[in-house]
Amino acid sequence: MMLFKTFFSRLALTLMLMVSLMASSIAQDASGGDGIPTDEATISAGQSLFEDNCTVCHAVHEVVVGPALKDVHERRPLDWIQSFIRNSQKVIQSGDEYAVKLYEEYNKTEMTSFDFSNEEINSILAYIKVESGKTPVAAAEEPAADGASATQAGASEGVSDFVMYALVINLVILVLILIVLAMIVRVLTKYLEQKSDLDVEDQEIISARFSLAALFKSKPMIAIMTILFVAVITKTVIDSLFHVGVQQGYAPVQPIAFSHEIHAGQYDIDCNYCHTGVEKSKNANIPSANICMNCHSAIKTDSDEIAKIYAAVENNQPIEWVRVHNLPDLAYFNHSQHVKVGGLECQQCHGEVETMEVVRQEAPLTMGWCIDCHRTTEVNSKGNAYYDKLVELHAEHSKEPMRVEDIGGLECSKCHY
Ligand code: HEC
Ligand code: HEC
Ligand code: HEC
Ligand code: HEC
Ligand code: HEC
Ligand code: HEC
């Protein structure tokens, strides 16, 4: 069983290599040499300074109001950072090229000045440096303000998962095939050895030692490998094509930790209070920061998350919520038609939103999903004079209740412009 031995020793070697690589990258983080302290006490002091003063506008791995501070100590010299934190306007007004450019980039948002000592600032940087080395949670959805690229990251993750599975399964199948082949060879050899009327050449072949290289060069083996290879590629392509644009389960990280579970669940605020368009128009609308302010000018005013709402209102910048549901432009969907006329509940399409800490796309939003519901759902015709005549007409030639398909819900042009 040489084969297994080499396979497992390779595996062990790879694992060891990975572990040592990880260890060395951690070790690198701990080493100083750039004036930034590395001891635990300073780092945790820096953490509380950062959380008390900076998280309103900054995070390490993402843009909030100000830039992501990941690796800022590599971007800027230490004394520059110190002056900038003490008085950013002074640095900008001195004409510092980098500072002016950054200021413009952030729409001239003035960073607060902090009366911190060098030690205090260094401790904050120590904390930021440690955090910079960590991979952020949900890294795939990191570019929070950019729904499209987050979406792509999510999709490609699914595909690479699949490839991993396919590879592992393939490996197992290959090993099994090898074992079976080896067994067949043994049986045949035994059988042939008992035969006496063989010439020299045949004798040689039978007594030749089993060679892995020869096996892999043999025609049947090449054929099997080719077939497997083609099968995997085909399956991957088909699989990913079917999933292009389908985002079921998509739940991106939002710029503010807004929870439907708190607002629509615990406090039972009506969906319409925030999603003002749902009964009147095609779009449900995402509430503006002003609607949040109706309550949050008084509620939880000391919360870091709420401070982000204040920053948005003060800077007159909309909160950049990441869009969760997204039909392609070629399809037309209208909320008021479904909610107001059709009398459907939000939950039929969006799931139990009032229990969701983070909104997630429950339905697949595919054409088949729309059509299925139109085939099975009865038209809500009660108290709607517009439908009286249609219901009468329908009853003349059918005993079935009138469904959405009967009023044209399967016509291409109703959903496609
Ligand atoms: C009111 C919001 C706000 C607060 C609070 C704030 N910053 Fe900033 N910060 C900004 C903005 C906006 C910028 C971008 C430059 C500009 O517009 O002036 C910035 C830029 C920076 C930069 C330069 C980043 C780069 O990419 O070069 C550093 C470093 C920085 N801030 C550190 C801090 C630290 C540390 C704290 C807490 C002690 C803090 N900031 C608090 C808004 C803020
Ligand atoms: C207090 C205001 C508020 C209330 C009440 C509220 N929502 Fe929301 N809703 C938001 C905000 C803000 C967002 C955008 C941030 C997010 O996705 O979490 C949002 C996002 C959503 C989304 C995802 C939109 C997208 O991007 O595709 C759905 C679906 C939704 N809400 C449904 C509901 C339903 C159903 C209810 C009632 C059970 C409800 N909401 C109640 C504020 C509210
Ligand atoms: C009708 C009143 C109301 C509106 C409108 C409202 N909220 Fe709230 N919000 C609350 C209440 C009540 C709480 C719970 C406060 C508590 O836990 O003590 C809360 C809590 C929060 C929290 C958690 C804060 C924390 O640190 O625990 C966030 C974040 C939040 N709201 C964001 C928003 C956003 C964003 C909007 C606008 C889209 C919004 N809220 C609109 C009433 C409201
Ligand atoms: C028949 C299914 C259906 C029902 C019922 C429904 N929605 Fe939607 N909703 C959708 C679809 C589909 C989208 C995606 C629309 C798009 O991308 O154009 C969507 C998108 C949204 C969005 C994102 C912003 C927007 O306007 O596109 C919000 C918010 C939302 N729905 C809230 C609600 C609320 C609140 C209710 C209940 C009052 C509700 N929806 C009822 C299917 C539904
Ligand atoms: C949960 C069930 C349900 C789902 C899912 C659903 N619909 Fe509907 N749809 C209805 C009902 C009920 C009506 C009838 C409303 C009325 O009485 O006018 C309707 C009507 C329509 C109409 C008007 C049809 C006509 O002949 O007037 C269009 C267009 C439409 N839906 C598009 C969509 C699209 C696009 C999707 C998928 C993104 C979708 N619907 C998903 C239930 C659904
Ligand atoms: C009830 C609404 C509805 C009806 C009726 C409907 N479609 Fe669609 N169709 C959709 C939606 C929603 C999508 C987008 C689905 C997605 O992205 O997965 C779509 C996607 C498509 C696409 C795929 C486009 C692409 O880029 O993948 C084609 C083609 C299409 N529809 C053709 C038709 C034809 C032809 C008919 C009539 C026989 C029809 N549709 C009827 C809702 C509908």
XYZ file of C-alpha atoms and ligand atoms in Angstrom:
675
model
C 0.000 0.000 0.000
C 2.753 2.399 -1.021
C 0.183 4.591 -2.650
C -1.575 5.368 0.632
C 1.681 5.966 2.392
C 2.897 8.563 -0.079
C -0.526 10.163 -0.193
C -0.759 10.577 3.557
C 2.802 11.728 4.013
C 2.228 14.394 1.337
C -0.933 15.458 3.133
C 0.863 15.659 6.463
C 3.670 17.662 4.902
C 1.221 20.143 3.354
C -0.583 20.559 6.669
C 2.687 21.166 8.513
C 3.702 23.738 5.936
C 0.419 25.586 6.324
C 0.678 25.616 10.103
C 4.225 26.933 10.066
C 3.301 29.609 7.531
C 0.471 30.751 9.774
C 2.703 30.725 12.808
C 5.346 32.835 11.100
C 2.771 35.387 9.972
C 1.543 35.676 13.569
C 5.101 36.010 14.781
C 5.666 38.842 12.336
C 2.683 40.710 13.806
C 4.151 40.593 17.263
C 7.508 42.072 16.296
C 7.744 45.842 16.637
C 10.545 47.959 15.243
C 8.376 50.831 14.002
C 7.849 52.674 17.283
C 4.441 51.119 17.879
C 4.215 49.285 21.216
C 3.297 45.599 21.215
C 2.491 44.779 24.851
C -0.962 43.565 25.845
C -1.700 46.356 28.352
C -1.021 49.130 25.827
C -3.039 47.364 23.157
C -6.076 47.043 25.388
C -5.745 50.680 26.531
C -5.628 51.592 22.842
C -8.699 49.503 22.187
C -10.806 51.386 24.729
C -9.539 54.763 23.487
C -10.407 53.688 19.938
C -13.857 52.433 20.881
C -14.681 55.535 22.929
C -13.476 58.087 20.396
C -13.065 56.720 16.918
C -15.618 53.985 16.127
C -18.262 56.626 15.471
C -16.454 57.363 12.252
C -13.899 54.593 11.752
C -13.569 50.854 11.612
C -10.393 48.936 10.931
C -11.576 46.929 7.950
C -14.252 49.103 6.428
C -15.078 52.646 5.501
C -17.543 54.204 7.919
C -17.550 58.002 7.912
C -13.784 58.125 7.634
C -11.434 55.672 5.882
C -10.742 52.124 7.027
C -7.716 52.359 9.315
C -6.261 48.973 8.445
C -2.450 49.266 8.176
C -2.571 53.055 8.498
C 0.836 52.868 10.241
C 2.277 51.539 6.982
C 0.587 54.227 4.910
C 1.663 57.244 6.954
C 4.667 58.172 9.122
C 4.035 58.039 12.864
C 4.458 61.787 13.456
C 2.083 62.586 10.601
C -0.620 60.424 12.196
C -0.010 62.058 15.573
C -0.407 65.589 14.192
C -3.412 64.562 12.119
C -5.279 63.096 15.079
C -4.491 66.149 17.261
C -5.619 68.606 14.628
C -6.431 67.313 11.170
C -7.446 70.752 9.906
C -4.028 72.150 10.732
C -2.362 69.427 8.645
C -4.794 69.976 5.790
C -4.358 73.763 5.856
C -0.585 73.379 5.854
C -1.078 72.071 2.319
C 0.049 68.493 3.039
C -0.703 66.813 -0.280
C -1.882 63.484 1.133
C -4.111 65.143 3.764
C -5.723 67.507 1.264
C -6.436 64.657 -1.142
C -7.955 62.512 1.624
C -10.058 65.432 2.838
C -11.456 65.967 -0.672
C -12.056 62.252 -1.067
C -14.165 62.231 2.081
C -16.242 65.188 0.905
C -14.487 67.594 3.259
C -15.723 65.853 6.373
C -13.816 67.354 9.268
C -12.349 64.834 11.645
C -12.710 65.769 15.304
C -9.507 66.985 17.010
C -8.240 64.933 19.941
C -6.049 66.286 22.711
C -4.092 63.017 23.030
C -0.470 62.475 24.051
C 1.908 60.609 21.733
C 1.664 57.584 24.064
C -2.105 57.544 23.816
C -2.041 57.808 20.037
C 0.624 55.098 19.836
C -1.554 52.804 21.931
C -4.490 53.327 19.544
C -2.175 52.515 16.631
C -0.967 49.414 18.474
C -4.553 48.246 18.698
C -5.265 49.089 15.033
C -2.117 47.244 14.007
C -3.194 44.076 15.814
C -6.689 44.305 14.332
C -5.214 44.898 10.865
C -3.594 41.481 11.039
C -6.920 39.771 11.663
C -9.208 38.871 8.795
C -12.511 40.697 9.202
C -15.664 38.682 9.874
C -17.633 38.191 6.672
C -14.717 39.399 4.582
C -16.588 38.409 1.452
C -19.122 41.151 2.044
C -16.645 43.763 3.108
C -17.149 46.503 0.506
C -20.314 47.447 2.375
C -21.296 50.321 0.162
C -21.087 48.240 -2.965
C -23.844 45.678 -3.279
C -22.788 44.426 -6.659
C -19.274 43.374 -5.807
C -20.399 41.839 -2.528
C -22.870 39.801 -4.506
C -20.194 38.500 -6.812
C -17.968 37.511 -3.933
C -20.813 35.517 -2.435
C -21.508 33.714 -5.671
C -17.915 32.764 -6.394
C -17.590 31.454 -2.864
C -20.412 28.997 -3.558
C -18.730 27.821 -6.731
C -15.332 27.293 -5.107
C -17.039 25.297 -2.348
C -18.484 23.086 -4.999
C -15.127 22.625 -6.717
C -13.616 21.586 -3.396
C -16.278 18.917 -2.909
C -15.895 17.718 -6.476
C -12.138 17.409 -6.083
C -12.387 15.464 -2.834
C -14.991 13.102 -4.265
C -12.836 12.621 -7.347
C -9.825 11.783 -5.293
C -11.774 9.161 -3.377
C -13.121 7.667 -6.607
C -9.648 7.556 -8.127
C -8.216 5.766 -5.121
C -11.067 3.239 -5.210
C -10.501 2.623 -8.916
C -6.809 2.069 -8.259
C -7.543 -0.461 -5.556
C -9.976 -2.356 -7.764
C -7.526 -2.334 -10.669
C -4.744 -3.618 -8.453
C -6.986 -6.453 -7.269
C -7.900 -7.409 -10.839
C -4.223 -7.453 -11.816
C -3.425 -9.757 -8.894
C -6.171 -12.205 -9.769
C -5.184 -12.270 -13.425
C -1.519 -12.710 -12.608
C -2.273 -15.622 -10.304
C -4.399 -17.221 -12.981
C -1.792 -16.793 -15.695
C 1.011 -18.073 -13.509
C -0.788 -21.415 -13.287
C -0.795 -21.703 -17.043
C 2.272 -23.469 -18.412
C 2.055 -22.878 -22.152
C 3.299 -19.277 -22.140
C 6.174 -17.923 -24.187
C 9.053 -15.897 -22.745
C 7.584 -12.521 -23.565
C 4.331 -13.270 -21.756
C 6.260 -14.632 -18.806
C 8.124 -11.352 -18.556
C 4.947 -9.295 -18.511
C 3.413 -11.434 -15.791
C 6.415 -11.334 -13.542
C 6.992 -7.592 -14.089
C 6.555 -5.624 -10.867
C 3.486 -3.482 -10.497
C 4.436 0.042 -11.494
C 2.407 3.141 -10.714
C 3.941 5.128 -13.576
C 2.957 2.465 -16.059
C -0.533 2.386 -14.642
C -1.002 6.123 -15.115
C 0.341 5.918 -18.660
C -2.000 3.094 -19.581
C -4.777 3.910 -22.035
C -7.753 2.936 -19.826
C -6.432 5.112 -17.022
C -5.998 8.129 -19.296
C -9.518 7.583 -20.634
C -11.007 7.383 -17.140
C -9.193 10.507 -16.008
C -10.276 12.441 -19.102
C -13.896 11.458 -18.623
C -13.836 12.438 -14.956
C -12.147 15.728 -15.759
C -14.680 16.649 -18.440
C -17.555 15.625 -16.149
C -16.353 17.853 -13.335
C -15.840 20.865 -15.597
C -19.268 20.424 -17.187
C -20.986 20.077 -13.847
C -19.239 23.156 -12.462
C -20.164 25.277 -15.450
C -23.810 24.164 -15.448
C -24.032 24.635 -11.724
C -22.653 28.144 -11.755
C -24.760 29.171 -14.757
C -27.906 28.170 -12.925
C -26.866 30.279 -9.995
C -25.913 33.419 -11.875
C -27.990 36.181 -10.352
C -29.786 33.948 -7.856
C -29.055 35.280 -4.398
C -31.310 33.305 -2.089
C -30.069 33.585 1.478
C -28.038 36.731 0.706
C -27.662 38.729 3.936
C -24.999 41.416 3.579
C -23.499 43.275 6.531
C -25.131 46.713 6.707
C -23.309 49.975 7.507
C -25.457 50.407 10.620
C -26.421 47.394 12.743
C -30.121 48.026 12.169
C -32.237 45.165 13.474
C -35.743 44.309 12.214
C -36.002 41.988 15.177
C -35.868 44.999 17.534
C -37.922 47.456 15.478
C -40.557 45.350 13.677
C -40.502 42.504 16.247
C -39.996 43.719 19.816
C -41.346 47.248 19.267
C -43.856 46.173 16.626
C -43.325 49.212 14.406
C -45.458 48.879 11.262
C -43.510 48.018 8.102
C -45.270 50.910 6.344
C -43.917 53.419 8.844
C -40.477 52.979 7.313
C -41.169 51.383 3.928
C -43.474 54.193 2.892
C -43.893 53.206 -0.746
C -45.187 49.693 -0.255
C -48.888 50.493 -0.721
C -48.535 53.385 -3.134
C -45.822 52.538 -5.610
C -43.625 50.050 -7.340
C -40.858 50.433 -4.773
C -41.128 49.769 -1.070
C -38.432 52.416 -0.307
C -35.689 52.276 2.281
C -36.280 54.937 4.971
C -34.097 58.040 5.027
C -32.075 58.941 8.114
C -34.724 61.535 8.972
C -37.268 58.798 9.689
C -34.782 57.211 12.087
C -34.348 60.598 13.724
C -38.063 60.770 14.572
C -37.177 58.400 17.386
C -33.418 58.415 17.693
C -33.070 62.104 18.361
C -34.204 60.912 21.790
C -33.708 57.118 21.969
C -30.266 55.556 22.636
C -28.450 58.815 21.931
C -25.216 57.456 23.421
C -24.997 54.412 21.145
C -22.127 54.159 18.638
C -24.489 52.760 16.022
C -26.934 55.632 16.487
C -24.024 58.085 16.195
C -23.667 56.897 12.599
C -27.219 58.163 11.944
C -26.285 61.543 13.439
C -23.159 61.689 11.296
C -25.239 60.972 8.175
C -27.759 63.694 9.017
C -25.077 66.234 9.963
C -23.070 65.617 6.798
C -26.217 65.417 4.723
C -24.999 62.100 3.305
C -27.412 59.224 2.812
C -26.709 56.020 4.745
C -25.336 53.567 2.199
C -27.506 50.529 2.892
C -26.530 47.477 0.901
C -29.387 46.337 -1.283
C -30.511 42.804 -0.456
C -33.227 42.047 -3.049
C -32.372 42.770 -6.626
C -34.385 41.806 -9.682
C -32.650 42.247 -13.031
C -33.799 45.317 -14.996
C -35.609 43.169 -17.521
C -38.271 42.193 -14.982
C -41.024 44.458 -13.688
C -42.265 44.007 -10.151
C -44.701 46.283 -8.369
C -45.226 46.306 -4.609
C -48.522 48.153 -4.448
C -50.066 45.687 -6.901
C -49.168 42.768 -4.666
C -49.636 44.342 -1.248
C -52.513 46.775 -1.777
C -54.493 45.126 -4.611
C -53.413 41.517 -4.100
C -53.650 41.740 -0.304
C -50.477 39.715 0.207
C -48.438 39.850 3.407
C -44.816 40.958 3.231
C -43.875 37.666 4.886
C -45.154 35.581 1.939
C -42.270 36.876 -0.115
C -39.753 38.134 2.429
C -40.105 35.575 5.227
C -40.363 36.470 8.916
C -38.500 39.769 8.608
C -39.594 40.782 12.118
C -37.403 38.002 13.545
C -34.333 38.922 11.515
C -31.365 40.585 13.166
C -29.964 41.095 9.646
C -32.274 41.036 6.608
C -31.819 38.000 4.422
C -33.295 37.181 1.031
C -35.713 34.325 1.705
C -37.177 33.758 -1.766
C -35.145 32.824 -4.856
C -36.669 35.735 -6.884
C -36.481 33.656 -10.054
C -39.069 33.710 -12.820
C -40.201 30.238 -11.769
C -40.909 31.537 -8.283
C -43.135 34.380 -9.575
C -44.952 32.036 -11.983
C -45.545 29.323 -9.364
C -47.319 31.751 -7.104
C -49.362 33.185 -9.975
C -50.500 29.662 -10.875
C -51.642 28.806 -7.365
C -52.829 32.067 -5.784
C -56.442 33.123 -5.996
C -57.091 36.701 -6.976
C -58.169 38.802 -4.031
C -61.390 40.034 -5.578
C -63.392 40.785 -2.442
C -64.612 44.363 -2.244
C -62.909 45.172 -5.520
C -65.533 46.215 -8.046
C -62.949 46.109 -10.795
C -62.917 42.315 -10.532
C -66.693 41.664 -10.282
C -67.165 41.345 -14.038
C -64.035 39.226 -14.466
C -65.097 36.831 -11.704
C -68.492 36.403 -13.377
C -66.902 35.703 -16.763
C -64.486 33.270 -15.226
C -67.240 31.378 -13.371
C -69.074 30.810 -16.681
C -66.435 28.463 -18.048
C -64.666 27.174 -14.966
C -65.531 25.775 -11.556
C -62.052 26.585 -10.278
C -61.551 29.831 -8.367
C -60.027 32.663 -10.370
C -56.255 32.623 -10.039
C -53.645 35.170 -11.016
C -52.858 33.143 -14.153
C -56.454 33.635 -15.272
C -56.106 37.409 -15.273
C -52.920 37.366 -17.312
C -50.336 36.686 -14.646
C -48.407 34.376 -16.990
C -48.187 36.793 -19.906
C -44.620 37.653 -20.755
C -45.362 41.316 -21.307
C -46.838 41.770 -17.822
C -43.447 41.151 -16.255
C -41.118 42.079 -19.090
C -41.088 45.511 -20.617
C -16.340 62.698 13.207
C -15.733 61.615 12.533
C -14.326 61.149 12.908
C -13.855 60.787 14.138
C -14.613 60.809 15.469
C -12.521 60.316 13.933
N -12.173 60.431 12.622
Fe -10.374 59.952 11.791
N -11.037 60.577 9.982
C -12.294 61.058 9.720
C -12.381 61.447 8.324
C -13.622 61.980 7.634
C -11.115 61.206 7.766
C -10.681 61.473 6.323
C -9.903 62.767 6.257
C -10.754 63.972 6.431
O -11.845 64.073 5.853
O -10.322 64.854 7.194
C -10.288 60.664 8.840
C -8.965 60.265 8.681
C -8.219 59.657 9.664
C -6.884 59.159 9.488
C -6.075 59.134 8.211
C -6.451 57.855 7.525
C -5.708 57.503 6.293
O -6.222 56.628 5.580
O -4.653 58.035 6.025
C -6.493 58.628 10.692
C -5.165 57.967 11.007
C -7.578 58.812 11.601
N -8.609 59.430 10.952
C -7.563 58.372 12.901
C -8.575 58.608 13.814
C -8.535 58.181 15.180
C -7.414 57.395 15.824
C -9.690 58.600 15.750
C -10.102 58.437 17.206
C -9.202 58.941 18.173
C -10.466 59.267 14.743
N -9.763 59.248 13.569
C -11.704 59.816 14.943
C -13.335 61.162 10.591
C -13.256 60.929 11.961
C -37.765 51.384 11.762
C -37.788 51.260 10.360
C -38.141 49.932 9.699
C -39.228 49.126 9.948
C -40.346 49.303 10.975
C -39.142 48.027 9.017
N -38.027 48.165 8.228
Fe -37.458 46.977 6.721
N -35.750 48.048 6.477
C -35.416 49.188 7.187
C -34.087 49.605 6.817
C -33.330 50.805 7.399
C -33.637 48.696 5.847
C -32.289 48.697 5.140
C -31.264 48.044 6.008
C -31.363 46.559 6.095
O -31.431 45.890 5.052
O -31.378 46.052 7.232
C -34.711 47.744 5.656
C -34.647 46.672 4.759
C -35.714 45.808 4.522
C -35.723 44.796 3.491
C -34.594 44.487 2.541
C -34.533 45.525 1.468
C -33.516 45.239 0.416
O -32.448 45.838 0.460
O -33.769 44.401 -0.453
C -36.932 44.162 3.580
C -37.409 43.030 2.700
C -37.666 44.765 4.645
N -36.903 45.765 5.190
C -38.906 44.357 5.038
C -39.555 44.840 6.159
C -40.764 44.283 6.678
C -41.511 43.109 6.072
C -41.095 45.010 7.783
C -42.256 44.789 8.726
C -42.374 43.470 9.298
C -40.090 46.035 7.945
N -39.156 45.888 6.940
C -40.062 46.992 8.924
C -36.219 49.831 8.106
C -37.388 49.326 8.625
C -40.519 54.440 16.017
C -39.273 54.635 16.700
C -37.976 54.204 16.010
C -37.598 54.475 14.729
C -38.351 55.225 13.626
C -36.274 53.919 14.583
N -35.879 53.314 15.751
Fe -34.109 52.406 16.094
N -34.708 51.890 17.945
C -35.926 52.217 18.504
C -36.032 51.602 19.816
C -37.205 51.723 20.762
C -34.808 50.906 20.036
C -34.398 50.058 21.235
C -33.701 50.925 22.234
C -33.209 50.116 23.407
O -32.745 49.010 23.206
O -33.286 50.667 24.501
C -33.999 51.109 18.840
C -32.724 50.615 18.688
C -31.931 50.841 17.583
C -30.574 50.405 17.431
C -29.753 49.652 18.456
C -28.941 50.666 19.242
C -28.074 50.041 20.300
O -26.929 50.494 20.415
O -28.550 49.126 20.982
C -30.134 50.811 16.196
C -28.761 50.610 15.575
C -31.230 51.493 15.564
N -32.301 51.510 16.440
C -31.187 52.050 14.290
C -32.250 52.666 13.677
C -32.234 53.142 12.323
C -31.059 53.051 11.369
C -33.451 53.681 12.072
C -33.944 54.286 10.790
C -33.939 53.419 9.621
C -34.248 53.537 13.285
N -33.485 52.915 14.229
C -35.535 53.989 13.409
C -36.924 53.001 17.934
C -36.906 53.467 16.644
C -45.208 39.180 -4.026
C -43.974 39.217 -3.321
C -43.666 40.415 -2.424
C -44.423 40.923 -1.391
C -45.803 40.482 -0.932
C -43.649 42.002 -0.801
N -42.448 42.121 -1.469
Fe -40.953 43.429 -1.040
N -39.900 42.776 -2.665
C -40.305 41.768 -3.508
C -39.397 41.695 -4.630
C -39.501 40.734 -5.804
C -38.417 42.700 -4.421
C -37.244 43.068 -5.330
C -37.710 44.199 -6.214
C -36.675 44.698 -7.176
O -35.505 44.346 -7.073
O -37.065 45.491 -8.045
C -38.761 43.344 -3.159
C -38.026 44.380 -2.579
C -38.349 44.968 -1.367
C -37.570 46.007 -0.722
C -36.300 46.609 -1.268
C -36.530 48.000 -1.787
C -37.442 48.088 -2.972
O -38.329 48.923 -2.937
O -37.266 47.341 -3.949
C -38.211 46.314 0.453
C -37.778 47.346 1.478
C -39.391 45.492 0.540
N -39.432 44.677 -0.584
C -40.289 45.541 1.569
C -41.527 44.933 1.563
C -42.561 45.134 2.569
C -42.428 46.033 3.779
C -43.621 44.362 2.198
C -44.973 44.233 2.880
C -45.707 45.453 3.135
C -43.248 43.655 0.959
N -41.980 44.049 0.611
C -44.055 42.756 0.277
C -41.389 40.948 -3.354
C -42.426 41.165 -2.457
C -46.861 35.099 -3.119
C -47.440 35.087 -4.416
C -46.847 35.949 -5.522
C -45.541 36.021 -5.913
C -44.362 35.291 -5.302
C -45.493 36.925 -7.021
N -46.726 37.399 -7.313
Fe -47.213 38.683 -8.817
N -49.160 38.590 -8.264
C -49.654 37.904 -7.170
C -51.054 38.195 -7.031
C -51.985 37.653 -5.954
C -51.397 39.080 -8.086
C -52.760 39.662 -8.405
C -52.860 41.052 -7.887
C -54.106 41.702 -8.432
O -55.153 41.344 -7.935
O -53.963 42.522 -9.320
C -50.174 39.312 -8.833
C -50.101 40.119 -9.954
C -48.960 40.391 -10.643
C -48.877 41.192 -11.840
C -50.055 41.807 -12.548
C -50.689 40.739 -13.387
C -51.906 41.230 -14.145
O -52.316 40.516 -15.013
O -52.405 42.303 -13.839
C -47.558 41.260 -12.205
C -46.957 41.973 -13.400
C -46.820 40.472 -11.254
N -47.688 39.962 -10.324
C -45.457 40.308 -11.282
C -44.746 39.494 -10.404
C -43.324 39.252 -10.476
C -42.386 39.871 -11.497
C -43.031 38.395 -9.476
C -41.688 37.812 -9.113
C -40.579 38.708 -8.945
C -44.251 38.104 -8.757
N -45.267 38.775 -9.362
C -44.313 37.247 -7.678
C -48.957 37.050 -6.359
C -47.597 36.824 -6.415
C -44.760 36.696 -13.267
C -43.708 37.379 -13.900
C -43.059 36.835 -15.160
C -43.671 36.347 -16.280
C -45.169 36.197 -16.548
C -42.632 36.039 -17.216
N -41.398 36.296 -16.661
Fe -39.589 36.016 -17.553
N -38.658 36.570 -15.828
C -39.303 37.045 -14.697
C -38.307 37.368 -13.721
C -38.575 37.900 -12.310
C -37.045 37.085 -14.296
C -35.663 37.249 -13.660
C -35.320 35.970 -12.966
C -33.910 35.808 -12.562
O -33.121 36.762 -12.570
O -33.577 34.662 -12.201
C -37.306 36.589 -15.620
C -36.316 36.190 -16.524
C -36.575 35.855 -17.838
C -35.565 35.508 -18.794
C -34.107 35.333 -18.478
C -33.319 36.519 -18.741
C -31.928 36.316 -18.225
O -31.130 37.224 -18.414
O -31.644 35.285 -17.584
C -36.176 35.260 -19.977
C -35.521 34.887 -21.281
C -37.597 35.431 -19.753
N -37.808 35.801 -18.448
C -38.553 35.276 -20.720
C -39.918 35.208 -20.466
C -40.945 34.828 -21.453
C -40.662 34.447 -22.877
C -42.146 34.885 -20.800
C -43.529 34.543 -21.353
C -43.719 33.181 -21.728
C -41.887 35.314 -19.437
N -40.522 35.501 -19.279
C -42.862 35.524 -18.491
C -40.655 37.185 -14.508
C -41.618 36.784 -15.399
